[in-house]
Amino acid sequence: MKWNNGNDKQQPSASATGVASRGLRTLGFGFGRDDESREEIERIDFKMVTFSLAGKDYGIDIMKVKEIAKFERFTFVPNARPFVAGVYNLRGEIISIIDLRVMFNLPAEQHSDGTPQDGLILRLEDNLIGVIVDRIDRVVGISSESIQPPHPIFADINIRYISGVVEHEDRLYITLDVDRIFTKESEKARAVGQSRRVMDTPPGEPIEESASVTAPAATAPDEQQEFSFISDGLATFQKLYASAINLQWLQQRFKQWRQERSEAQKPIQFADEHDAAAFVRPFFSANSEQVWDRSYSEALRAVLPHAETMVVNAWNPGCAKGHESYSLAAVLSTHYSGRRVKIWAGDNDLLSISTAPNLILAEEAVPDYMQEFTIGTANGVTFSAGIKEMILFEYHDIRHESGVPDVHIVVCRDLLSLLEPEVQQRVLTKFYETLVNGGVLIVGDNEQLNDDTRWQPVSDQIQAYRKV
Amino acid sequence: MRVEYINPFVESAYNVLREVLNSDVNRGELFLKSTAMPVLGVAAIVGLAGDVEGRVMFDMTRDTAIKIASAMLEAMDMEPISTLNDMGRATINELANMITGQAVTKLHELGFKFDLTPPAILSGENMEISDAGVEALIVPMEVPQGKIEINVAIRERS
């Protein structure tokens, strides 16, 4: 399956979080190969950072790129090969900087002293290396299947270093095989360097007279570019996709993150999945994976729709271990007392959902106002049979069809952001169609719906919207 | 699919296969599937009705079906088969019936009422199955004779 190409590549990072690995597994099996619209989504399995060298567009696999940087003031190394622009102090780590244009015998734009130069820091097998390019463009997502084999016509660069050619939005990108370039070149450089030591002329790049290493001098690349890298990292490491639903939170968090990281003297871009997890931690709504506190329950109760039917239906996708569904059942049964409440709760994590029907809580985990709905057991407390009967827990993937009938309330907190933007839209439409007129949709604390024609906000305290 | 339904199917498939084949059975990761999906070659289908509606399908390649039927026949001191003949189909039918029957008995004990239809066998090349509006739970089982995919698609009657 096509998805698996990308999957393999991202395996080390994706398995780091439960959500991510679950998501991957379901995606891998869940998408039929005959569903065209979904295939579009899974096709993007290769992302590359694109840049230009002497007017041509190139790309490097994003998994090889540690970060994007601006290089300024690096230290010249005597007797190095001409394409070695110098060494550079990357937050305490000394890395060599290669000028790709000199290396490939391309004309280099001349820079006056002190102008920062665009570059990439690449993660090779055993070390980091910096490369200077003319200009960093952006991140492009493509399908690895659309990469064509290199053609001898691209004579600018030795064909051995080209892994392929790909067209994207009418531009032709040459993808470079960085491992091959740098492992071979460095060996060759060593060998040649010995014999031609005296003949090599230093490159016409800024030279620091002092032999000592300069202080860190990387200036921040464009904020927007950085933001796009951050959101890309979130999608890769955390399976959290930037979209209109969470953009406001992401931008706010990004500002905060920049500040935190610069104060701690750490890079803004994610070095690994732990950084991404730290970034995303404040995203998750209050009362996640626990019984709702009184104020949340009251805020929710205030927005519940008027229901004339004898049966009140609710849908709770992404219910995990069921804390949310039980809390909702308690609130609904109080509010609609005398009527039958039915909740469809689903999750695609088999382990969580399997424990949901018999969820056992510690006594102190249940707030006072909820205690009338629980009963004691040998190991802790659980919800009463009356509450349990209201909820139907299903092993269900929100991407698939569901048999949920018309409902009055949908509670779907923090799940939309974990779906690819196209799926988000599809699921939102499904919510809209499933809700009765005047029905209410509740999303995560840090999610927002901005479509006034469909969703009208109804609460100041929680993210609740009425179907228009 | 309702969580309570999962275990009875997984357990009875495991128990019945181990018993009739008298060998080790490995269960793969469970997963969910939607939309049309290919059928491996031989599929035994048992319909379900009652509180729910849906069906259970036992899907395997023709080669696996012949090997499993032969193993079951030999265990009863009967001649093994080399092509999927009437005897082979009846044997696979019986296997499907045993697994579904045992699962439904377990569900009955939990308070869910299911009725079964007699199994039907479909065989051929390049077949697909699709169920509108239902998501299917796939339980992959590995036995020495090959792989059996148990495909359970059930929804509550609303």
XYZ file of C-alpha atoms in Angstrom:
626
model
C 0.000 0.000 0.000
C 1.297 3.423 -0.849
C 0.885 4.777 2.605
C 3.471 2.401 3.892
C 6.285 4.125 2.073
C 5.818 7.166 4.180
C 5.048 5.113 7.175
C 8.383 3.339 7.131
C 10.169 6.575 6.918
C 8.365 8.007 9.882
C 8.371 4.921 11.965
C 10.851 5.917 14.648
C 9.043 9.113 15.402
C 5.508 7.977 14.999
C 5.718 5.122 17.431
C 6.660 7.513 20.164
C 3.141 8.428 21.069
C 0.208 6.192 21.438
C -2.035 8.449 19.434
C 0.333 8.596 16.544
C 0.984 4.919 16.250
C -2.663 4.096 16.599
C -3.492 6.611 13.974
C -0.971 5.124 11.633
C -2.124 1.617 12.049
C -5.711 2.449 11.417
C -4.816 4.539 8.452
C -2.659 1.851 6.978
C -5.348 -0.735 7.003
C -8.351 1.452 7.039
C -8.131 3.051 3.645
C -9.408 1.006 0.813
C -7.283 1.249 -2.280
C -10.389 1.908 -4.302
C -11.498 5.024 -2.498
C -10.237 7.814 -4.706
C -10.757 10.760 -2.408
C -8.932 9.102 0.418
C -6.153 7.984 -1.814
C -5.417 11.638 -2.499
C -4.690 12.104 1.166
C -2.456 9.157 1.627
C -0.495 9.829 -1.519
C 1.556 12.557 0.081
C 4.141 10.341 1.620
C 7.311 12.226 0.851
C 8.098 15.721 2.010
C 11.068 17.676 0.902
C 12.593 21.020 1.679
C 13.041 22.875 -1.583
C 15.659 25.476 -2.421
C 17.311 26.997 -5.404
C 20.865 26.777 -6.661
C 21.810 28.894 -9.659
C 18.194 29.322 -10.695
C 17.213 25.672 -10.557
C 14.949 24.083 -7.963
C 16.198 21.297 -5.766
C 14.720 19.261 -2.936
C 16.065 17.275 -0.004
C 14.065 14.705 1.951
C 12.699 16.471 5.026
C 13.717 13.548 7.236
C 17.337 14.427 6.456
C 16.896 18.083 7.345
C 17.421 18.934 10.961
C 16.634 22.577 10.597
C 16.706 25.607 8.403
C 19.230 28.211 9.347
C 20.821 31.430 8.306
C 24.574 31.285 8.425
C 26.602 34.289 9.266
C 30.203 34.618 10.333
C 31.743 31.197 10.268
C 35.319 30.298 10.833
C 37.555 29.583 7.899
C 39.505 26.372 8.051
C 42.921 26.534 6.396
C 43.750 23.931 3.756
C 40.185 22.785 3.384
C 38.615 22.028 0.055
C 37.179 25.055 -1.739
C 33.601 24.021 -1.138
C 34.137 23.941 2.614
C 33.051 27.390 3.617
C 34.177 26.920 7.181
C 33.071 25.603 10.516
C 30.202 26.953 12.472
C 29.139 26.887 16.064
C 25.611 25.562 16.223
C 24.627 26.118 19.819
C 27.832 24.647 21.083
C 28.246 21.943 18.468
C 30.846 22.519 15.794
C 29.655 21.596 12.328
C 31.204 22.064 8.927
C 29.550 24.235 6.356
C 29.640 23.205 2.721
C 28.808 25.592 -0.060
C 26.748 23.459 -2.432
C 27.230 25.897 -5.294
C 30.995 25.704 -5.104
C 30.798 21.951 -4.665
C 28.772 21.538 -7.824
C 30.693 24.219 -9.729
C 27.705 26.501 -9.996
C 27.980 30.281 -9.971
C 27.615 31.532 -6.410
C 25.887 34.761 -5.595
C 28.425 37.038 -4.031
C 27.661 38.134 -0.538
C 29.194 41.067 1.169
C 30.548 40.447 4.625
C 27.993 39.875 7.281
C 24.961 39.135 5.126
C 23.359 35.992 6.517
C 23.137 33.193 3.982
C 20.310 30.722 3.612
C 21.187 27.201 4.516
C 20.086 23.854 5.802
C 21.431 21.747 8.593
C 21.371 18.144 7.467
C 21.279 15.119 9.646
C 23.600 12.525 8.153
C 24.242 9.067 9.466
C 26.862 10.030 11.994
C 27.057 13.795 12.037
C 25.465 17.100 11.232
C 26.538 19.188 8.309
C 25.505 22.631 7.154
C 25.010 23.493 3.494
C 24.699 26.930 1.932
C 22.210 27.414 -0.878
C 20.983 30.435 -2.816
C 17.546 30.561 -1.319
C 15.304 28.288 0.761
C 11.915 27.971 -0.816
C 9.423 25.922 1.182
C 8.296 22.426 2.148
C 6.612 20.472 -0.599
C 4.631 17.304 -0.008
C 4.517 14.836 -2.876
C 3.930 11.184 -3.527
C 7.134 9.186 -3.647
C 5.661 7.413 -6.649
C 5.708 10.588 -8.679
C 9.486 10.844 -8.418
C 11.050 10.056 -11.775
C 14.514 8.627 -12.178
C 17.217 11.194 -12.891
C 17.942 12.079 -16.478
C 21.418 12.787 -17.859
C 20.180 16.142 -19.095
C 20.655 17.588 -15.630
C 24.325 17.956 -16.192
C 24.839 20.707 -13.645
C 25.247 18.162 -10.926
C 26.825 14.769 -11.203
C 23.985 12.359 -11.829
C 25.197 10.110 -9.050
C 24.020 12.645 -6.509
C 20.516 12.981 -7.908
C 17.959 10.577 -6.532
C 15.183 11.708 -8.820
C 13.199 14.420 -10.499
C 9.703 15.410 -9.543
C 7.204 17.894 -10.896
C 5.037 19.791 -8.465
C 2.791 22.711 -9.305
C 4.492 23.249 -12.649
C 7.949 23.362 -11.203
C 10.577 20.746 -11.685
C 12.484 19.757 -8.563
C 15.666 17.744 -8.569
C 15.871 15.656 -5.421
C 19.352 15.192 -4.051
C 20.706 12.117 -2.343
C 22.530 13.750 0.538
C 24.000 10.594 1.970
C 25.718 9.850 -1.280
C 26.967 13.385 -1.794
C 28.539 13.738 1.579
C 29.905 10.308 2.282
C 31.633 10.060 -1.091
C 32.712 13.657 -1.203
C 34.229 13.666 2.205
C 36.346 10.647 1.391
C 37.407 12.122 -1.878
C 38.067 15.427 -0.199
C 40.380 13.805 2.268
C 42.311 12.000 -0.403
C 42.634 14.952 -2.718
C 43.254 17.397 0.078
C 46.483 15.660 0.987
C 48.063 16.025 -2.402
C 46.751 19.427 -3.340
C 47.049 21.108 -0.015
C 49.014 24.102 -1.197
C 47.140 24.702 -4.397
C 43.743 25.097 -2.868
C 42.630 28.625 -2.596
C 40.321 29.667 0.181
C 36.777 30.278 -0.951
C 35.675 33.841 -1.400
C 33.496 33.691 1.626
C 33.608 35.733 4.783
C 36.671 34.841 6.760
C 37.240 35.304 10.415
C 40.831 36.094 11.193
C 40.645 34.693 14.658
C 41.225 30.992 14.985
C 38.715 30.756 17.760
C 35.188 29.709 17.022
C 32.721 32.512 16.737
C 29.760 32.958 18.988
C 26.438 31.566 17.795
C 25.263 33.842 15.064
C 22.372 32.106 13.413
C 19.639 34.642 12.930
C 16.084 33.444 12.858
C 14.742 32.488 9.459
C 11.416 33.970 8.470
C 8.810 33.497 11.111
C 6.337 32.195 8.628
C 8.741 29.598 7.338
C 9.469 28.526 10.871
C 5.784 28.232 11.601
C 5.271 26.030 8.591
C 8.084 23.800 9.809
C 6.528 23.605 13.237
C 3.132 22.646 11.887
C 4.798 20.133 9.631
C 6.620 18.651 12.594
C 3.363 18.410 14.508
C 1.772 16.487 11.673
C 4.741 14.121 11.488
C 5.435 13.555 15.159
C 2.068 14.080 16.797
C -0.443 13.544 13.981
C -1.889 16.918 14.867
C -2.841 18.739 11.700
C -2.947 22.501 11.405
C -6.239 23.798 10.049
C -8.725 26.603 10.562
C -10.028 24.691 13.576
C -6.844 25.038 15.591
C -4.895 27.763 13.789
C -5.540 30.410 16.398
C -4.208 28.222 19.172
C -1.222 27.127 17.085
C -0.195 30.689 16.343
C -0.504 31.731 19.938
C 1.398 28.689 21.132
C 4.047 29.295 18.500
C 4.762 32.771 19.878
C 4.959 31.403 23.383
C 7.148 28.523 22.208
C 9.569 30.875 20.462
C 9.999 32.783 23.644
C 10.364 29.702 25.847
C 12.899 28.177 23.536
C 14.992 31.270 23.034
C 15.099 31.812 26.781
C 16.252 28.220 27.228
C 18.693 28.707 24.327
C 17.224 25.804 22.435
C 16.308 25.638 18.758
C 12.791 26.619 17.826
C 12.354 23.780 15.391
C 11.656 20.323 16.776
C 14.722 18.154 17.197
C 12.638 15.084 17.981
C 9.216 13.857 18.989
C 9.747 14.948 22.594
C 9.924 18.573 21.506
C 6.759 18.155 19.473
C 5.036 16.515 22.443
C 6.085 19.413 24.689
C 4.734 21.888 22.153
C 1.388 20.176 21.894
C 0.856 19.369 25.583
C -1.203 22.481 26.460
C -3.481 21.805 23.480
C -5.531 19.087 25.083
C -8.732 20.223 26.720
C -9.319 20.506 30.438
C -10.820 17.357 31.964
C -9.284 15.101 29.290
C -9.207 11.476 30.439
C -10.932 12.359 33.680
C -14.435 12.923 34.971
C -15.558 16.492 34.188
C -15.339 18.976 37.006
C -18.449 20.808 38.118
C -17.796 24.020 36.187
C -17.367 22.234 32.862
C -20.515 20.200 33.419
C -22.476 23.321 34.278
C -21.198 25.217 31.261
C -22.213 22.296 29.080
C -25.588 21.989 30.679
C -26.264 25.651 29.949
C -25.983 25.087 26.199
C -27.954 21.850 25.893
C -30.644 22.079 23.247
C -34.324 21.869 23.911
C -35.542 18.394 22.985
C -39.151 17.497 22.397
C -38.668 13.807 21.770
C -38.850 11.186 24.482
C -35.411 9.956 23.540
C -32.363 12.214 23.604
C -29.431 10.987 21.524
C -25.801 12.020 21.785
C -22.638 11.063 19.925
C -19.199 11.024 21.532
C -16.494 10.038 19.031
C -12.949 9.810 20.380
C -14.177 8.821 23.841
C -10.929 6.979 24.748
C -11.471 5.141 28.041
C -14.957 6.606 28.448
C -14.503 9.265 31.169
C -16.064 11.791 28.837
C -19.014 9.576 27.892
C -19.862 8.810 31.522
C -19.633 12.479 32.497
C -21.868 13.373 29.575
C -24.363 10.658 30.526
C -24.553 12.031 34.057
C -25.112 15.608 32.846
C -27.713 14.559 30.273
C -29.626 12.311 32.623
C -29.902 15.180 35.129
C -30.887 17.722 32.507
C -33.345 15.567 30.580
C -34.693 13.733 33.582
C -37.644 11.481 32.815
C -36.491 10.961 29.245
C -34.383 8.219 27.747
C -30.778 9.238 27.039
C -28.712 7.247 24.577
C -25.043 7.930 23.855
C -23.007 6.421 21.024
C -19.377 6.500 22.130
C -16.576 5.331 19.879
C -12.815 5.168 19.641
C -10.370 3.508 17.281
C -7.978 2.517 20.030
C -8.969 -1.026 20.857
C -7.245 -1.073 24.228
C -8.871 2.096 25.541
C -12.330 1.324 24.264
C -12.187 -2.222 25.628
C -11.759 -0.910 29.156
C -14.494 1.721 28.752
C -17.583 -0.426 29.506
C -16.104 -1.428 32.858
C -14.159 1.690 33.746
C -12.993 1.652 37.362
C -11.987 4.932 38.984
C -10.261 5.842 42.200
C -12.740 7.298 44.636
C -11.010 10.683 44.729
C -11.215 10.919 40.925
C -14.967 11.435 41.111
C -16.031 14.994 42.037
C -18.651 15.327 44.775
C -21.472 16.331 42.481
C -20.984 13.113 40.465
C -21.038 10.751 43.377
C -24.749 10.017 43.169
C -24.060 8.344 39.800
C -21.356 5.976 41.001
C -21.266 2.828 43.057
C -18.409 1.316 45.003
C -16.700 -1.941 43.956
C -13.868 -3.958 45.430
C -11.223 -2.048 43.391
C -12.660 1.434 43.303
C -15.787 3.121 42.064
C -17.649 2.644 38.817
C -20.677 4.257 37.260
C -24.111 2.937 38.168
C -25.984 0.528 35.930
C -28.450 3.289 35.027
C -25.630 5.410 33.567
C -23.900 2.470 31.897
C -27.078 1.449 30.116
C -27.228 4.814 28.396
C -23.907 4.374 26.650
C -23.073 2.109 23.752
C -19.302 1.824 23.425
C -18.139 0.982 19.938
C -14.785 0.116 18.409
C -15.070 2.610 15.606
C -12.907 4.698 13.344
C -14.401 8.120 12.681
C -13.067 7.986 9.112
C -15.436 5.139 8.325
C -19.179 5.072 8.013
C -21.119 4.930 11.207
C -24.604 3.780 12.109
C -25.272 6.668 14.499
C -28.860 7.951 14.094
C -29.921 11.604 14.384
C -28.534 13.107 17.567
C -29.152 16.211 19.664
C -25.611 16.592 20.945
C -22.170 15.764 19.572
C -19.213 15.936 21.949
C -15.977 15.634 19.992
C -13.137 17.225 21.895
C -9.594 17.382 20.446
C -10.307 14.656 17.911
C -10.834 16.842 14.838
C -7.316 18.251 15.088
C -5.885 14.744 14.953
C -7.467 14.117 11.556
C -6.036 15.195 8.223
C -7.608 18.520 7.152
C -9.640 16.871 4.381
C -10.992 14.294 6.821
C -11.750 17.062 9.336
C -14.036 18.693 6.808
C -15.720 15.429 5.959
C -16.310 14.607 9.625
C -17.646 18.109 10.352
C -20.130 17.701 7.514
C -21.117 14.345 8.953
C -21.708 16.000 12.355
C -23.800 18.678 10.691
C -25.936 16.119 8.914
C -26.333 13.909 11.975
C -27.388 16.712 14.336
C -31.056 17.629 14.532
C -31.950 21.272 13.883
C -30.784 23.343 16.819
C -28.498 20.500 17.956
C -25.223 21.346 19.655
C -21.634 20.388 18.786
C -18.939 20.657 21.464
C -15.295 20.688 20.380
C -12.002 20.926 22.288
C -11.116 23.951 24.404
C -8.512 25.024 21.862
C -10.518 24.332 18.757
C -12.839 26.729 16.953
C -15.349 26.572 14.169
C -15.403 29.657 11.991
C -18.244 28.837 9.643
C -21.088 31.153 10.735
C -23.406 29.808 8.094
C -23.446 26.431 9.802
C -22.235 26.839 13.362
C -23.244 29.546 15.781
C -21.198 29.854 18.993
C -23.394 29.582 22.089
C -21.058 29.704 25.085
C -18.349 31.935 26.524
C -16.917 29.199 28.693
C -16.719 26.193 26.428
C -16.416 25.674 22.693
C -20.050 24.911 21.916
C -21.832 25.573 18.625
C -25.433 25.320 17.597
C -26.349 23.945 14.193
C -27.810 26.829 12.172
C -18.852 -2.244 16.346
C -20.043 -2.607 19.893
C -17.101 -3.457 22.160
C -18.890 -6.340 23.862
C -19.181 -8.223 20.571
C -15.465 -8.333 19.834
C -14.185 -10.831 22.354
C -16.770 -13.587 21.789
C -15.844 -13.720 18.095
C -12.113 -13.624 18.696
C -12.264 -16.256 21.429
C -14.533 -18.694 19.651
C -12.518 -18.429 16.420
C -9.368 -19.161 18.363
C -10.842 -22.047 20.325
C -12.620 -23.722 17.428
C -9.664 -23.474 15.051
C -7.286 -24.843 17.640
C -9.610 -27.698 18.386
C -10.519 -28.801 14.867
C -7.035 -28.361 13.403
C -5.303 -29.589 16.525
C -2.466 -27.109 16.055
C -1.202 -23.707 17.088
C -3.256 -20.679 16.117
C -1.875 -17.142 16.054
C -4.161 -14.163 16.198
C -3.019 -11.017 14.365
C -3.796 -7.402 15.300
C -7.470 -6.567 15.045
C -8.376 -3.642 12.846
C -11.313 -1.848 11.275
C -12.121 -1.556 7.629
C -14.682 0.290 5.603
C -15.654 0.323 1.912
C -15.230 -2.523 -0.541
C -12.526 -5.037 0.170
C -11.148 -7.938 -1.829
C -12.069 -11.505 -0.981
C -9.133 -13.920 -0.940
C -10.853 -16.673 -2.932
C -13.198 -18.689 -0.744
C -15.589 -16.960 1.634
C -18.087 -18.529 4.008
C -20.777 -16.064 5.044
C -23.107 -16.353 8.021
C -25.852 -13.760 8.363
C -26.905 -12.330 11.738
C -30.260 -10.894 12.733
C -32.041 -10.026 15.937
C -31.023 -7.074 18.122
C -28.449 -6.429 15.440
C -28.035 -6.826 11.722
C -24.943 -7.886 9.870
C -22.846 -10.829 8.857
C -19.656 -12.703 9.617
C -17.410 -13.748 6.763
C -14.580 -16.271 6.867
C -12.199 -15.464 4.084
C -9.263 -17.576 2.870
C -7.472 -18.592 -0.297
C -8.643 -21.666 -2.175
C -5.440 -23.453 -1.253
C -5.929 -22.734 2.452
C -9.559 -23.845 2.243
C -8.560 -27.197 0.731
C -5.838 -27.731 3.320
C -8.090 -26.827 6.244
C -10.934 -29.011 4.969
C -8.487 -31.899 4.465
C -7.108 -31.515 7.973
C -10.621 -31.533 9.415
C -11.632 -34.570 7.354
C -8.508 -36.509 8.262
C -9.161 -35.837 11.924
C -12.472 -37.643 11.460
C -10.746 -40.545 9.627
C -12.065 -39.477 6.264
C -10.314 -39.039 2.909
C -8.573 -35.672 2.416
C -9.591 -33.658 -0.649
C -7.470 -32.243 -3.453
C -9.998 -29.900 -5.053
C -12.714 -27.816 -3.470
C -15.564 -30.288 -4.015
C -18.909 -30.614 -2.255
C -17.314 -32.314 0.706
C -14.770 -29.509 1.018
C -17.412 -26.822 0.860
C -19.560 -28.592 3.417
C -16.544 -28.830 5.720
C -15.761 -25.123 5.461
C -19.461 -24.408 6.033
C -19.317 -26.462 9.164
C -16.258 -24.577 10.396
C -18.026 -21.234 9.862
C -21.087 -22.556 11.653
C -19.097 -23.801 14.619
C -17.241 -20.514 15.131
C -20.267 -18.270 14.689
C -22.452 -20.583 16.747
C -20.034 -20.575 19.638
C -19.684 -16.772 19.491
C -23.435 -16.283 19.442
C -23.838 -18.624 22.401
C -21.350 -16.520 24.344
C -23.179 -13.344 23.366
C -26.445 -14.891 24.417
C -25.008 -15.477 27.868
C -24.154 -11.756 27.988
C -27.752 -10.888 27.154
C -27.586 -10.156 23.425
C -30.008 -11.945 21.135
C -28.720 -13.019 17.731
C -30.198 -15.350 15.125
C -28.058 -17.037 12.493
C -28.660 -17.787 8.843
C -27.211 -20.988 7.346
C -23.720 -20.373 5.993
C -23.214 -19.805 2.280
C -19.947 -20.344 0.436
C -18.774 -18.003 -2.271
C -15.719 -18.847 -4.327
C -14.116 -17.316 -7.360
C -11.408 -14.967 -8.563
C -11.164 -11.215 -7.998
C -14.216 -10.881 -5.787
C -14.990 -7.928 -3.555
C -17.431 -7.456 -0.735
C -18.925 -4.177 0.410
C -21.386 -3.305 3.142
C -22.980 0.100 2.943
C -23.023 1.909 6.237
C -21.186 -0.702 8.301
C -17.617 -0.834 9.382
C -16.048 -4.296 9.500
C -13.850 -5.688 12.248
C -11.068 -7.857 10.832
C -9.668 -10.666 12.974
C -6.698 -12.226 11.162
C -5.904 -15.798 12.229
C -2.766 -17.661 11.230
C -2.922 -21.452 11.184
C -0.366 -23.889 9.709
C -2.607 -24.289 6.638
C -2.553 -20.552 5.902
C -4.391 -17.403 6.882
C -8.072 -16.970 7.653
C -9.497 -13.473 7.881
C -12.617 -13.276 9.978
C -14.561 -10.244 8.925
C -17.345 -9.197 11.291
C -19.708 -6.419 10.226
C -22.556 -5.845 12.686
C -24.599 -2.808 13.512
C -27.249 -2.130 16.107
C -30.788 -1.907 14.846
C -31.870 1.635 15.331
